[in-house]
Coordinates of C-alpha atoms in Angstrom, one line a residue:
Chain A
M1320 CA -0.2 -0.3 -0.1
L1321 CA 2.8 2.1 1.2
I1322 CA 6.3 2.1 2.0
P1323 CA 6.5 0.5 5.4
V1324 CA 8.0 3.0 8.1
R1325 CA 11.2 0.7 9.2
C1326 CA 12.8 -2.2 7.3
F1327 CA 10.5 -6.0 8.7
S1328 CA 13.9 -7.3 9.3
C1329 CA 16.6 -5.2 10.6
G1330 CA 14.0 -2.3 12.1
N1331 CA 16.3 0.3 10.5
V1332 CA 13.9 3.2 9.8
I1333 CA 13.7 3.6 5.8
G1334 CA 10.3 5.3 4.9
Q1335 CA 11.9 9.0 4.8
H1336 CA 14.0 7.2 1.5
W1337 CA 10.7 7.2 -0.3
P1338 CA 10.1 10.0 -2.0
D1339 CA 13.6 10.5 -3.3
Y1340 CA 13.8 7.2 -4.7
K1341 CA 10.7 7.5 -6.1
A1342 CA 11.1 10.7 -8.0
R1343 CA 14.6 9.1 -9.3
T1344 CA 13.5 6.2 -10.3
E1345 CA 10.8 7.4 -12.2
N1346 CA 13.5 9.3 -13.7
G1347 CA 15.3 6.2 -15.1
E1348 CA 18.4 6.8 -12.2
N1349 CA 19.1 2.6 -11.5
A1350 CA 17.8 1.7 -8.1
G1351 CA 20.5 0.2 -6.8
D1352 CA 22.6 2.9 -7.3
V1353 CA 19.8 5.6 -5.7
L1354 CA 19.8 3.2 -2.6
A1355 CA 23.4 3.1 -2.6
D1356 CA 23.8 6.8 -2.8
L1357 CA 21.2 7.4 0.0
G1358 CA 22.8 5.5 2.5
V1359 CA 20.5 2.1 2.3
E1360 CA 23.2 -0.6 2.3
R1361 CA 22.1 -3.8 3.9
Y1362 CA 19.9 -6.0 1.4
C1363 CA 16.9 -6.4 3.8
C1364 CA 16.6 -2.7 3.6
R1365 CA 17.3 -2.3 0.1
R1366 CA 14.6 -5.0 -1.1
M1367 CA 11.8 -2.8 1.0
F1368 CA 12.2 -0.6 -2.0
V1369 CA 12.9 -2.3 -4.9
G1370 CA 9.3 -4.2 -3.9
Q1371 CA 7.4 -2.1 -3.1
I1372 CA 4.3 -1.4 -5.2
E1373 CA 2.3 1.6 -4.1
L1374 CA -1.5 0.6 -4.1
I1375 CA -3.0 3.5 -2.4
D1376 CA -4.0 5.2 -5.6
E1377 CA -6.4 2.2 -6.5
I1378 CA -7.8 2.0 -3.2
S1379 CA -8.2 5.3 -2.2
P1380 CA -10.8 6.2 -5.4
F1381 CA -13.1 3.4 -3.5
T1382 CA -12.9 5.8 -0.1
V1383 CA -13.5 9.2 -1.4
Y1384 CA -15.7 11.4 0.5
R1385 CA -19.4 11.5 -1.2
K1386 CA -20.7 14.7 -0.8
P1387 CA -24.2 14.5 0.5
Chain B
M928 CA 38.0 -4.4 32.1
A929 CA 37.1 -3.8 28.4
K930 CA 38.2 -0.9 26.8
L931 CA 36.7 0.8 23.7
T932 CA 38.1 3.2 20.9
V933 CA 35.4 4.5 18.6
L934 CA 36.8 3.9 14.7
S935 CA 34.2 5.7 13.0
E936 CA 31.3 7.8 14.6
E937 CA 28.2 9.8 13.4
E938 CA 25.1 10.9 14.9
T939 CA 23.2 7.6 14.0
S940 CA 25.8 5.2 13.6
I941 CA 29.1 4.0 15.6
E942 CA 31.9 1.7 14.9
I943 CA 33.4 0.4 18.3
L944 CA 36.6 -1.7 18.8
V945 CA 36.3 -3.6 22.3
T946 CA 39.6 -4.7 23.1
D947 CA 40.2 -7.0 27.0
A948 CA 36.3 -8.4 26.4
N949 CA 35.1 -11.6 25.6
R950 CA 32.1 -12.5 22.9
A951 CA 29.4 -13.0 26.4
F952 CA 30.2 -9.8 27.2
V953 CA 30.3 -8.0 23.9
N954 CA 26.7 -10.2 23.1
S955 CA 25.3 -8.5 26.4
L956 CA 26.2 -5.2 25.1
R957 CA 24.3 -5.7 21.9
R958 CA 21.2 -7.6 23.6
T959 CA 20.5 -4.9 25.9
M960 CA 21.0 -2.5 23.2
I961 CA 18.1 -3.8 21.5
A962 CA 15.7 -4.8 24.0
D963 CA 16.7 -2.6 27.5
V964 CA 17.3 0.7 26.1
P965 CA 14.3 3.2 27.0
K966 CA 12.9 4.7 24.2
F967 CA 9.7 7.2 23.7
A968 CA 7.3 5.7 21.2
I969 CA 3.5 6.1 19.9
D970 CA 1.7 3.7 22.0
Q971 CA -1.7 5.9 22.1
M972 CA -3.9 7.2 19.3
R973 CA -7.4 9.0 19.5
I974 CA -9.0 9.6 16.3
E975 CA -11.5 12.3 15.6
L976 CA -14.4 10.6 13.6
G977 CA -17.2 12.3 11.4
V978 CA -17.8 14.9 9.1
F979 CA -15.8 18.2 9.4
K980 CA -16.6 21.9 7.8
D981 CA -14.1 24.0 6.7
E982 CA -15.6 27.4 8.5
A983 CA -13.5 29.5 5.8
T984 CA -13.8 27.5 2.7
G985 CA -17.2 26.1 3.7
E986 CA -15.7 22.5 2.4
M987 CA -16.8 19.6 3.6
Y988 CA -14.3 16.8 5.0
E989 CA -14.9 13.0 6.2
S990 CA -12.6 11.3 7.9
N991 CA -12.2 8.3 5.6
Y992 CA -9.5 7.4 4.1
A993 CA -7.6 4.3 2.2
L994 CA -5.5 3.1 5.0
S995 CA -7.4 1.3 8.5
D996 CA -7.2 3.1 11.7
E997 CA -5.2 -0.3 13.2
Q998 CA -2.8 0.1 9.8
L999 CA -2.2 4.4 10.4
A1000 CA -1.6 3.4 14.2
H1001 CA 0.9 1.0 13.5
R1002 CA 3.0 3.6 10.9
F1003 CA 2.9 6.5 13.3
A1004 CA 4.1 3.9 15.8
M1005 CA 7.0 3.5 13.9
L1006 CA 8.0 6.7 13.6
P1007 CA 11.7 7.6 15.9
I1008 CA 10.2 9.8 18.7
P1009 CA 13.6 12.5 20.2
T1010 CA 14.2 10.4 23.8
F1011 CA 16.2 12.8 26.1
H1012 CA 16.7 10.5 29.1
N1013 CA 17.2 12.9 31.8
D1014 CA 14.1 14.4 31.4
F1015 CA 11.8 12.0 31.3
F1016 CA 10.4 8.9 33.5
F1017 CA 8.5 5.4 32.3
Q1018 CA 5.0 6.2 33.6
D1019 CA 5.0 3.6 36.6
E1020 CA 8.1 5.2 37.7
C1021 CA 6.9 9.0 37.0
P1022 CA 6.7 10.9 40.6
D1023 CA 3.6 12.2 39.7
C1024 CA 2.2 9.8 38.1
K1025 CA 3.1 6.1 39.3
D1026 CA 0.6 6.2 42.0
M1027 CA -2.7 6.5 39.6
V1028 CA -3.8 4.0 38.2
E1029 CA -3.1 3.4 34.9
D1030 CA -5.5 4.9 32.5
Q1031 CA -5.0 8.0 34.4
R1032 CA -1.4 8.4 34.3
G1033 CA 0.8 10.6 31.8
C1034 CA 1.9 14.0 32.8
P1035 CA 4.7 16.2 31.0
S1036 CA 7.1 14.0 32.7
C1037 CA 6.0 10.7 30.9
Q1038 CA 4.2 11.2 28.0
I1039 CA 4.6 13.2 25.1
I1040 CA 1.2 14.7 22.6
Y1041 CA 1.8 14.7 19.0
T1042 CA -1.6 16.0 17.0
I1043 CA -2.2 16.0 13.0
S1044 CA -4.8 17.9 11.1
A1045 CA -4.7 17.1 7.7
A1046 CA -6.7 17.8 4.8
G1047 CA -6.4 15.9 1.6
E1048 CA -6.9 17.1 -1.9
E1049 CA -7.7 16.6 -5.8
G1050 CA -5.0 14.2 -6.9
G1051 CA -4.2 12.7 -3.5
R1052 CA -2.1 14.6 -1.1
Y1053 CA 0.4 12.4 0.8
I1054 CA 0.8 13.2 5.1
M1055 CA 4.2 13.4 5.9
A1056 CA 5.9 12.5 9.3
S1057 CA 6.6 16.6 9.4
E1058 CA 3.2 17.8 9.8
L1059 CA 3.0 15.7 13.5
N1060 CA 2.9 18.7 15.9
V1061 CA 4.1 18.3 19.5
I1062 CA 2.4 20.2 22.2
G1063 CA 4.7 21.6 24.4
D1064 CA 8.9 21.2 24.3
R1065 CA 9.9 21.9 20.5
R1066 CA 13.0 19.4 20.5
L1067 CA 10.5 16.6 20.9
D1068 CA 9.3 17.6 17.0
I1069 CA 10.2 14.3 14.7
P1070 CA 13.8 14.7 14.0
E1071 CA 14.1 17.0 10.5
A1072 CA 15.6 13.7 8.4
Y1073 CA 12.6 11.5 9.0
G1074 CA 10.1 14.3 8.2
S1075 CA 9.8 13.0 4.6
I1076 CA 8.1 9.4 5.7
P1077 CA 4.8 9.1 4.2
L1078 CA 2.5 8.2 7.0
T1079 CA -0.8 8.3 4.9
K1080 CA -2.3 9.4 1.5
L1081 CA -5.7 12.1 1.9
Y1082 CA -8.0 12.9 -1.4
E1083 CA -10.3 15.6 -1.7
G1084 CA -12.6 15.6 1.2
Q1085 CA -10.7 13.2 3.6
V1086 CA -9.0 14.4 6.6
L1087 CA -7.3 13.2 9.4
H1088 CA -7.9 14.9 12.8
A1089 CA -6.0 12.7 15.4
Y1090 CA -3.9 13.1 18.8
F1091 CA -1.2 10.8 19.4
Y1092 CA 0.1 10.0 23.1
A1093 CA 3.9 8.6 23.0
I1094 CA 5.3 7.2 26.2
M1095 CA 8.4 5.4 27.2
G1096 CA 8.9 1.6 26.7
R1097 CA 12.1 -0.6 26.2
G1098 CA 12.3 -2.5 22.5
R1099 CA 11.6 -6.5 25.1
D1100 CA 7.8 -5.2 24.7
H1101 CA 7.6 -4.3 21.5
S1102 CA 10.0 -3.2 18.6
K1103 CA 8.6 -0.2 18.6
Y1104 CA 10.6 1.3 21.7
S1105 CA 14.0 -0.7 20.4
P1106 CA 16.4 2.2 19.1
V1107 CA 18.6 0.3 17.1
S1108 CA 19.3 -1.7 14.1
G1109 CA 21.6 -3.8 12.4
V1110 CA 23.7 -4.1 16.4
T1111 CA 26.2 -6.6 14.9
F1112 CA 29.7 -7.5 16.1
Q1113 CA 32.7 -9.3 14.9
A1114 CA 36.2 -10.5 15.9
R1115 CA 38.9 -8.1 14.8
Q1116 CA 41.4 -9.8 12.6
H1117 CA 44.5 -9.5 11.1
G1118 CA 46.0 -10.5 7.9
I1119 CA 48.6 -13.3 7.9
M1120 CA 50.8 -14.1 4.8
N1121 CA 51.4 -17.7 5.0
V1122 CA 53.5 -18.0 1.4
K1123 CA 54.9 -15.2 0.2
T1124 CA 55.0 -16.7 -3.1
R1125 CA 51.8 -18.0 -3.6
S1126 CA 50.5 -14.5 -2.3
K1127 CA 51.6 -12.7 -5.9
H1128 CA 48.6 -14.5 -7.0
L1129 CA 46.4 -11.7 -5.2
F1130 CA 48.9 -8.6 -5.9
D1131 CA 48.8 -9.3 -9.6
L1132 CA 45.1 -8.3 -9.5
N1133 CA 45.9 -5.2 -8.3
L1134 CA 43.3 -4.9 -5.9
N1135 CA 43.2 -2.7 -2.7
I1136 CA 45.8 -4.4 -1.1
T1137 CA 49.4 -4.8 -1.5
A1138 CA 52.4 -6.6 -0.6
K1139 CA 53.8 -3.7 0.8
D1140 CA 50.2 -3.0 3.1
F1141 CA 52.5 -6.1 5.3
D1142 CA 54.5 -5.8 7.8
K1143 CA 58.0 -7.4 8.4
D1144 CA 56.6 -10.3 9.8
G1145 CA 54.0 -11.1 7.2
K1146 CA 51.1 -9.4 8.9
L1147 CA 48.3 -6.9 8.1
T1148 CA 47.1 -5.4 11.4
D1149 CA 45.2 -1.9 10.2
I1150 CA 41.2 -2.7 10.8
D1151 CA 40.2 -0.5 7.2
K1152 CA 42.9 -2.0 5.2
V1153 CA 41.7 -5.6 6.5
K1154 CA 38.3 -4.9 5.7
L1155 CA 39.6 -4.2 2.0
L1156 CA 41.5 -7.6 2.0
K1157 CA 38.5 -9.6 3.1
N1158 CA 36.9 -8.4 -0.2
D1159 CA 40.1 -8.9 -2.1
L1160 CA 40.3 -12.7 -0.8
N1161 CA 37.1 -13.5 -2.6
H1162 CA 39.1 -12.6 -5.7
V1163 CA 41.1 -15.9 -5.3
G1164 CA 39.2 -18.0 -2.7
D1165 CA 36.4 -21.1 -3.2
G1166 CA 34.8 -21.3 -6.8
T1167 CA 37.6 -19.4 -8.2
D1168 CA 40.2 -19.8 -11.0
L1169 CA 42.9 -18.9 -8.8
Q1170 CA 42.0 -20.6 -5.7
A1171 CA 44.5 -23.6 -5.9
D1172 CA 47.3 -21.7 -7.4
F1173 CA 46.9 -19.1 -4.5
N1174 CA 45.7 -22.2 -1.8
D1175 CA 45.3 -19.9 1.1
A1176 CA 48.6 -18.0 0.8
I1177 CA 46.8 -15.5 2.9
T1178 CA 44.5 -15.9 5.6
L1179 CA 42.0 -14.3 8.3
Q1180 CA 42.8 -14.7 11.9
D1181 CA 41.1 -13.7 14.8
V1182 CA 42.4 -11.6 17.5
E1183 CA 41.8 -13.1 20.5
G1184 CA 39.2 -10.6 23.0
E1185 CA 38.9 -8.1 20.7
F1186 CA 36.2 -7.4 18.7
I1187 CA 34.9 -4.9 16.3
F1188 CA 31.4 -3.8 17.1
K1189 CA 28.9 -1.9 15.1
F1190 CA 24.9 -0.6 15.3
Q1191 CA 22.6 2.3 14.1
T1192 CA 19.9 4.3 15.8
D1193 CA 16.5 5.0 14.8
G1194 CA 17.2 8.9 15.1
S1195 CA 15.4 9.1 18.6
M1196 CA 19.0 9.6 20.1
S1197 CA 22.5 9.6 19.1
A1198 CA 24.7 6.0 18.6
R1199 CA 26.9 7.1 21.4
T1200 CA 23.5 8.1 24.0
C1201 CA 22.5 4.7 23.0
F1202 CA 25.5 3.1 23.7
V1203 CA 26.2 5.1 27.3
Q1204 CA 22.5 4.3 28.5
A1205 CA 22.6 0.6 27.6
C1206 CA 26.4 0.3 29.9
K1207 CA 24.1 2.1 32.2
E1208 CA 21.5 -0.2 31.8
L1209 CA 24.0 -3.1 32.4
A1210 CA 26.1 -2.2 35.5
G1211 CA 22.8 -0.8 36.9
R1212 CA 21.6 -5.0 36.3
F1213 CA 24.9 -6.4 37.6
S1214 CA 24.5 -4.2 40.6
V1215 CA 21.9 -5.4 41.9
L1216 CA 22.9 -9.1 41.2
S1217 CA 26.1 -8.4 43.3
D1218 CA 24.1 -6.8 46.3
D1219 CA 21.9 -10.0 45.9
F1220 CA 24.9 -12.0 46.3
A1221 CA 26.3 -9.9 48.7
E1222 CA 23.6 -10.7 50.7
A1223 CA 23.1 -14.0 50.4
L1224 CA 26.7 -15.3 51.2

């Protein structure tokens, strides 16, 4: 749904890197290079990013406030 | 008595050389950091439910969003809350609250209250950790480096009004109270050149380490260079073409009683504070033990 705040395995706080990671990978940068640049070293934390699929935009239309 | 040498230190990470210690001692430090160093984390959340009208614009908003309340509460609980051990207490040790029933505890000495009031917009808007406001001391704001953690995304007509209550706890009760990640230690190693002639196979690859880095006894003791040597040895180790020719001409040997200890904190406190606090926790526990022994013997 949304990037987890922490790494599931080691507990490192990783969520703060998501906006940067998303913007840079969408601009065509290599995901591995971006993560190295952001200081995400361990592979447990790195898989949190490369395995992330943001689904909140798919779900949200079904929860939007309906005007009375 | 163990001796500590800081090898590298940043605000949230540290690498320490521990000498004159054994594995059990260093592991006790590791486990204390994970489970026993006190830390603040959000423990309760109160969400204002219903339909709200923005008086300025006349717009209507509803407390309705894609994430369930439980998911949202969990995301907020994971945030690193700045922790100042000298200024705050556990609720059951708080001088003002300890005698109250559990539900009524919570004062400026043992609880931090945060609020958030965020509305969505057309196309969606991420609600970031920086939008949390602390009631009281501004130094308890979520650290700037973690302000860009996305907590939820609100669309047009959606609103989140909530209060959050953070209390002090220990990692053994819930991992949200654990201030560290990646806490590891390994024996310090020296590089030993066993056979000079066969070592040439490694040096000829022109990697990081050369023959000059070894002293006249064929030893490499510099910690940073040993790390590089470890990487270099992968080029001549198991499964490589040079394995048979190289045949362990250079090996790594553990140094008795010396360990390299490193960890990161989650930003709720500096790495140094966390280490000092872990030492205090351990010292406190052992002093209780020695008092018990003294009494029993």
